[in-house]
Amino acid sequence: MTNSVEGSAVPPWLRRVVHRTPADPHKINPVLDRRAPRGATTREAAVLVLFGGPVEADPLMSGGLPADADILLTQRASTMRQHSGQVAFPGGASDPGDEGPIATALREAQEETGLDPSGVRPLAVLEEIFIPPSGFDVTPVLAYWEKPSEVGVVDPAEAERVARVPVHTLIDPRNRFQVRHPAGYQGPAFAVDGMLVWGFTAGILAALFAVSGWEQEWDRHDIRDLDTVLAELDNDLDDDHLTHGHGRPAAER
């Protein structure tokens, strides 16, 4: 279920994402159905699903998706105790002073990436999703980056990369497949610019793309072993470092 933010004007190309309930039409996305067990103790958290790009839709593209539309993602530091190295939306645990999930998502995004919250227009709040390993009930907050600001890694102990990832790259069928975790999890994934997006983040993206009007047909029967994909990405990054003399960029558009 999606709750739109009252009074927020929505760019035409984002209207379906904001006003339609995220979906799993092919029954391959277990993230959407995660709810905390009855009686479980949970912690509140929120993430910022921040889309950037021009206000105007592109009439020549499916769903009006502009050529330079993007989404803000971070890659967690490999030294973190939980979810180390994973690609995620900016976000984190609620503080007592936060006035709801929007405030939490904006505060955490500012702390993680340095973005200016005044340039972000919240559009909708999605239903909470339970994250079993950490016990968080996470609320995704959809937003539009009305006045983009500079972003980058603020604390290397928390994040090793901040990137504005083109939406067209994410929806490219060549970059989409499923991954299977050794523990049994299986779900959608994206390979973009040396990063593997899977788990909670990929589940949210896949559910939004399913109702966006932008999605292209991709091979949902392409199921890859998670550890193998991660090892291949690490090898590619090592080769790139040897060839070009640099590692992963800390921030990029």
Short mmCIF file of C-alpha atoms in Angstrom, two decimals:
data_model
loop_
_atom_site.label_atom_id
_atom_site.label_comp_id
_atom_site.label_asym_id
_atom_site.label_seq_id
_atom_site.Cartn_x
_atom_site.Cartn_y
_atom_site.Cartn_z
CA MET A 1 0.00 0.00 0.00
CA THR A 2 1.19 3.53 -0.86
CA ASN A 3 0.25 6.66 1.08
CA SER A 4 0.84 9.79 -0.99
CA VAL A 5 2.09 12.91 0.75
CA GLU A 6 -0.71 15.45 0.69
CA GLY A 7 -0.03 18.53 -1.41
CA SER A 8 3.09 17.16 -3.13
CA ALA A 9 3.14 17.69 -6.90
CA VAL A 10 4.39 14.57 -8.64
CA PRO A 11 6.44 14.67 -11.88
CA PRO A 12 4.38 12.96 -14.60
CA TRP A 13 6.88 10.14 -15.13
CA LEU A 14 6.73 9.24 -11.43
CA ARG A 15 2.95 9.21 -11.05
CA ARG A 16 2.50 5.45 -11.44
CA VAL A 17 5.30 4.74 -8.99
CA VAL A 18 3.79 7.10 -6.42
CA HIS A 19 0.09 6.32 -6.80
CA ARG A 20 0.12 2.57 -7.47
CA THR A 21 0.78 -0.15 -4.93
CA PRO A 22 4.18 -1.85 -5.48
CA ALA A 23 3.62 -5.20 -7.11
CA ASP A 24 5.08 -8.65 -7.67
CA PRO A 25 3.18 -9.90 -10.73
CA HIS A 26 5.48 -12.87 -11.34
CA LYS A 27 5.70 -14.04 -7.71
CA ILE A 28 9.50 -13.82 -7.54
CA ASN A 29 9.88 -11.02 -5.00
CA PRO A 30 9.68 -12.26 -1.39
CA VAL A 31 10.58 -8.83 0.04
CA LEU A 32 7.08 -7.38 -0.34
CA ASP A 33 5.47 -9.97 1.93
CA ARG A 34 7.84 -9.58 4.88
CA ARG A 35 5.92 -8.67 8.01
CA ALA A 36 7.09 -8.95 11.58
CA PRO A 37 5.83 -12.05 13.42
CA ARG A 38 3.05 -11.36 15.90
CA GLY A 39 4.51 -10.33 19.23
CA ALA A 40 8.00 -9.76 17.83
CA THR A 41 10.02 -6.83 19.13
CA THR A 42 10.93 -4.54 16.25
CA ARG A 43 12.81 -1.29 15.74
CA GLU A 44 11.52 1.48 13.50
CA ALA A 45 13.62 2.59 10.52
CA ALA A 46 13.15 4.37 7.20
CA VAL A 47 14.97 4.61 3.87
CA LEU A 48 14.89 7.31 1.21
CA VAL A 49 14.01 6.09 -2.29
CA LEU A 50 15.14 9.26 -4.04
CA PHE A 51 14.54 9.75 -7.76
CA GLY A 52 16.30 12.53 -9.65
CA GLY A 53 15.80 13.90 -13.15
CA PRO A 54 13.83 16.55 -15.00
CA VAL A 55 10.22 17.24 -14.09
CA GLU A 56 9.06 16.74 -17.67
CA ALA A 57 8.37 13.28 -19.01
CA ASP A 58 10.00 12.03 -22.20
CA PRO A 59 7.14 11.30 -24.63
CA LEU A 60 9.33 8.95 -26.66
CA MET A 61 10.13 6.62 -23.75
CA SER A 62 7.95 3.99 -22.06
CA GLY A 63 6.23 5.53 -19.08
CA GLY A 64 7.79 8.88 -19.98
CA LEU A 65 11.05 7.97 -18.19
CA PRO A 66 13.60 10.75 -18.88
CA ALA A 67 16.96 9.69 -20.29
CA ASP A 68 18.85 11.06 -17.27
CA ALA A 69 16.51 9.89 -14.49
CA ASP A 70 18.47 8.36 -11.62
CA ILE A 71 18.18 7.02 -8.10
CA LEU A 72 20.46 7.54 -5.11
CA LEU A 73 22.15 4.42 -3.71
CA THR A 74 24.91 3.77 -1.21
CA GLN A 75 27.25 0.85 -0.70
CA ARG A 76 27.79 -0.02 2.93
CA ALA A 77 31.33 -0.28 4.27
CA SER A 78 32.74 -3.81 4.20
CA THR A 79 33.69 -3.42 7.87
CA MET A 80 30.10 -2.97 9.11
CA ARG A 81 28.74 -5.65 11.44
CA GLN A 82 25.42 -6.01 9.57
CA HIS A 83 24.81 -5.95 5.80
CA SER A 84 28.48 -5.20 5.11
CA GLY A 85 29.23 -4.27 1.50
CA GLN A 86 25.59 -4.33 0.46
CA VAL A 87 24.06 -1.71 -1.81
CA ALA A 88 21.21 0.14 -0.11
CA PHE A 89 19.03 3.19 -0.09
CA PRO A 90 20.20 5.89 2.33
CA GLY A 91 18.44 5.42 5.65
CA GLY A 92 18.57 3.99 9.12
CA ALA A 93 17.00 3.71 12.53
CA SER A 94 14.51 6.24 13.86
CA ASP A 95 15.59 8.67 16.56
CA PRO A 96 13.23 9.74 19.37
CA GLY A 97 13.16 13.27 17.95
CA ASP A 98 12.09 12.20 14.45
CA GLU A 99 8.56 13.20 13.49
CA GLY A 100 7.79 10.09 11.49
CA PRO A 101 9.49 8.08 8.73
CA ILE A 102 9.95 11.04 6.36
CA ALA A 103 12.00 12.89 8.97
CA THR A 104 14.03 9.74 9.67
CA ALA A 105 14.75 9.07 6.00
CA LEU A 106 15.83 12.66 5.31
CA ARG A 107 17.99 12.91 8.42
CA GLU A 108 19.74 9.62 7.76
CA ALA A 109 20.27 10.44 4.08
CA GLN A 110 21.84 13.76 5.03
CA GLU A 111 24.12 12.06 7.56
CA GLU A 112 25.16 9.34 5.09
CA THR A 113 25.52 11.29 1.85
CA GLY A 114 25.62 14.99 2.74
CA LEU A 115 22.53 15.80 0.65
CA ASP A 116 20.54 18.95 1.41
CA PRO A 117 17.07 17.83 2.61
CA SER A 118 15.53 21.16 1.57
CA GLY A 119 15.94 20.12 -2.07
CA VAL A 120 14.03 16.85 -1.60
CA ARG A 121 10.27 16.64 -2.16
CA PRO A 122 8.69 13.65 -0.31
CA LEU A 123 6.00 12.05 -2.46
CA ALA A 124 4.74 8.90 -0.74
CA VAL A 125 5.27 6.52 2.15
CA LEU A 126 5.15 2.77 1.53
CA GLU A 127 4.06 0.04 3.92
CA GLU A 128 6.63 -1.13 6.47
CA ILE A 129 8.77 -4.14 5.55
CA PHE A 130 10.36 -6.36 8.17
CA ILE A 131 14.09 -7.16 7.93
CA PRO A 132 14.61 -10.45 9.83
CA PRO A 133 18.40 -10.29 10.47
CA SER A 134 18.27 -6.86 12.12
CA GLY A 135 14.71 -6.80 13.46
CA PHE A 136 13.95 -3.48 11.79
CA ASP A 137 10.54 -2.50 10.45
CA VAL A 138 11.64 -0.35 7.53
CA THR A 139 9.42 2.27 5.90
CA PRO A 140 10.44 3.24 2.35
CA VAL A 141 9.88 6.94 1.62
CA LEU A 142 9.52 7.83 -2.06
CA ALA A 143 10.83 11.26 -2.99
CA TYR A 144 11.81 13.49 -5.89
CA TRP A 145 15.11 15.35 -5.93
CA GLU A 146 13.76 18.77 -6.85
CA LYS A 147 17.03 20.64 -6.26
CA PRO A 148 19.92 18.16 -6.32
CA SER A 149 22.89 18.88 -4.07
CA GLU A 150 26.39 17.44 -3.97
CA VAL A 151 26.60 14.01 -2.37
CA GLY A 152 29.44 11.71 -1.39
CA VAL A 153 30.75 9.48 1.35
CA VAL A 154 30.49 11.29 4.69
CA ASP A 155 31.71 8.54 7.02
CA PRO A 156 33.89 5.81 5.45
CA ALA A 157 33.11 3.60 8.45
CA GLU A 158 29.46 3.46 7.31
CA ALA A 159 29.62 3.73 3.52
CA GLU A 160 32.30 3.22 0.93
CA ARG A 161 30.36 4.54 -2.03
CA VAL A 162 27.52 6.92 -2.89
CA ALA A 163 26.18 6.85 -6.44
CA ARG A 164 23.41 8.34 -8.55
CA VAL A 165 22.52 5.28 -10.63
CA PRO A 166 20.68 5.82 -13.95
CA VAL A 167 17.24 4.23 -13.88
CA HIS A 168 17.67 3.20 -17.53
CA THR A 169 20.70 1.16 -16.47
CA LEU A 170 18.70 -0.58 -13.75
CA ILE A 171 15.82 -1.52 -16.04
CA ASP A 172 18.12 -2.72 -18.84
CA PRO A 173 17.30 -6.44 -19.23
CA ARG A 174 21.03 -7.21 -19.52
CA ASN A 175 21.49 -6.03 -15.93
CA ARG A 176 18.63 -7.98 -14.37
CA PHE A 177 18.43 -11.54 -13.05
CA GLN A 178 17.66 -13.40 -9.82
CA VAL A 179 20.12 -14.43 -7.12
CA ARG A 180 19.93 -17.39 -4.79
CA HIS A 181 21.44 -17.08 -1.31
CA PRO A 182 23.09 -20.17 0.26
CA ALA A 183 20.52 -19.93 3.08
CA GLY A 184 17.67 -20.34 0.59
CA TYR A 185 16.62 -16.77 -0.23
CA GLN A 186 15.89 -16.15 -3.90
CA GLY A 187 14.84 -12.83 -5.42
CA PRO A 188 15.45 -10.11 -8.01
CA ALA A 189 18.84 -8.50 -8.48
CA PHE A 190 20.55 -5.82 -10.56
CA ALA A 191 24.21 -5.58 -11.64
CA VAL A 192 25.18 -1.94 -12.15
CA ASP A 193 28.58 -0.28 -12.39
CA GLY A 194 30.46 -2.88 -10.39
CA MET A 195 27.74 -3.19 -7.76
CA LEU A 196 25.25 -5.98 -7.04
CA VAL A 197 21.86 -4.76 -5.85
CA TRP A 198 19.91 -7.57 -4.20
CA GLY A 199 17.78 -8.34 -1.14
CA PHE A 200 15.62 -5.59 0.35
CA THR A 201 16.83 -2.83 -1.97
CA ALA A 202 16.40 -4.87 -5.14
CA GLY A 203 13.00 -6.03 -3.93
CA ILE A 204 11.77 -2.46 -3.52
CA LEU A 205 13.16 -1.40 -6.90
CA ALA A 206 11.65 -4.41 -8.68
CA ALA A 207 8.25 -3.80 -7.06
CA LEU A 208 8.26 -0.14 -8.10
CA PHE A 209 9.45 -0.88 -11.63
CA ALA A 210 6.64 -3.44 -12.01
CA VAL A 211 4.03 -0.65 -11.78
CA SER A 212 6.07 2.18 -13.34
CA GLY A 213 5.37 1.71 -17.03
CA TRP A 214 9.15 1.80 -17.63
CA GLU A 215 9.94 -1.87 -17.23
CA GLN A 216 11.33 -3.95 -20.10
CA GLU A 217 10.95 -7.69 -20.41
CA TRP A 218 13.86 -9.51 -18.73
CA ASP A 219 14.84 -13.12 -18.16
CA ARG A 220 13.31 -14.07 -14.82
CA HIS A 221 14.59 -17.63 -15.29
CA ASP A 222 18.20 -16.44 -15.12
CA ILE A 223 18.98 -17.48 -11.51
CA ARG A 224 22.57 -17.04 -10.30
CA ASP A 225 24.39 -18.09 -7.16
CA LEU A 226 24.86 -15.04 -4.94
CA ASP A 227 28.40 -15.85 -3.82
CA THR A 228 29.48 -16.50 -7.40
CA VAL A 229 28.13 -13.16 -8.62
CA LEU A 230 29.81 -11.29 -5.76
CA ALA A 231 33.13 -13.04 -6.45
CA GLU A 232 32.92 -12.13 -10.14
CA LEU A 233 32.28 -8.48 -9.29
CA ASP A 234 35.24 -8.43 -6.90
CA ASN A 235 37.48 -9.92 -9.59
CA ASP A 236 36.30 -7.33 -12.11
CA LEU A 237 37.08 -4.53 -9.64
CA ASP A 238 40.53 -5.98 -8.95
CA ASP A 239 41.25 -6.13 -12.69
CA ASP A 240 40.05 -2.56 -13.13
CA HIS A 241 42.33 -1.41 -10.31
CA LEU A 242 45.33 -3.05 -11.92
CA THR A 243 44.51 -1.68 -15.36
CA HIS A 244 43.56 1.87 -14.48
CA GLY A 245 45.32 2.41 -11.17
CA HIS A 246 42.24 3.21 -9.11
CA GLY A 247 39.62 1.46 -7.03
CA ARG A 248 35.95 2.11 -6.50
CA PRO A 249 35.01 5.79 -6.78
CA ALA A 250 33.67 7.25 -3.55
CA ALA A 251 30.94 9.20 -5.31
CA GLU A 252 29.71 9.72 -8.82
CA ARG A 253 26.73 10.97 -10.70
#
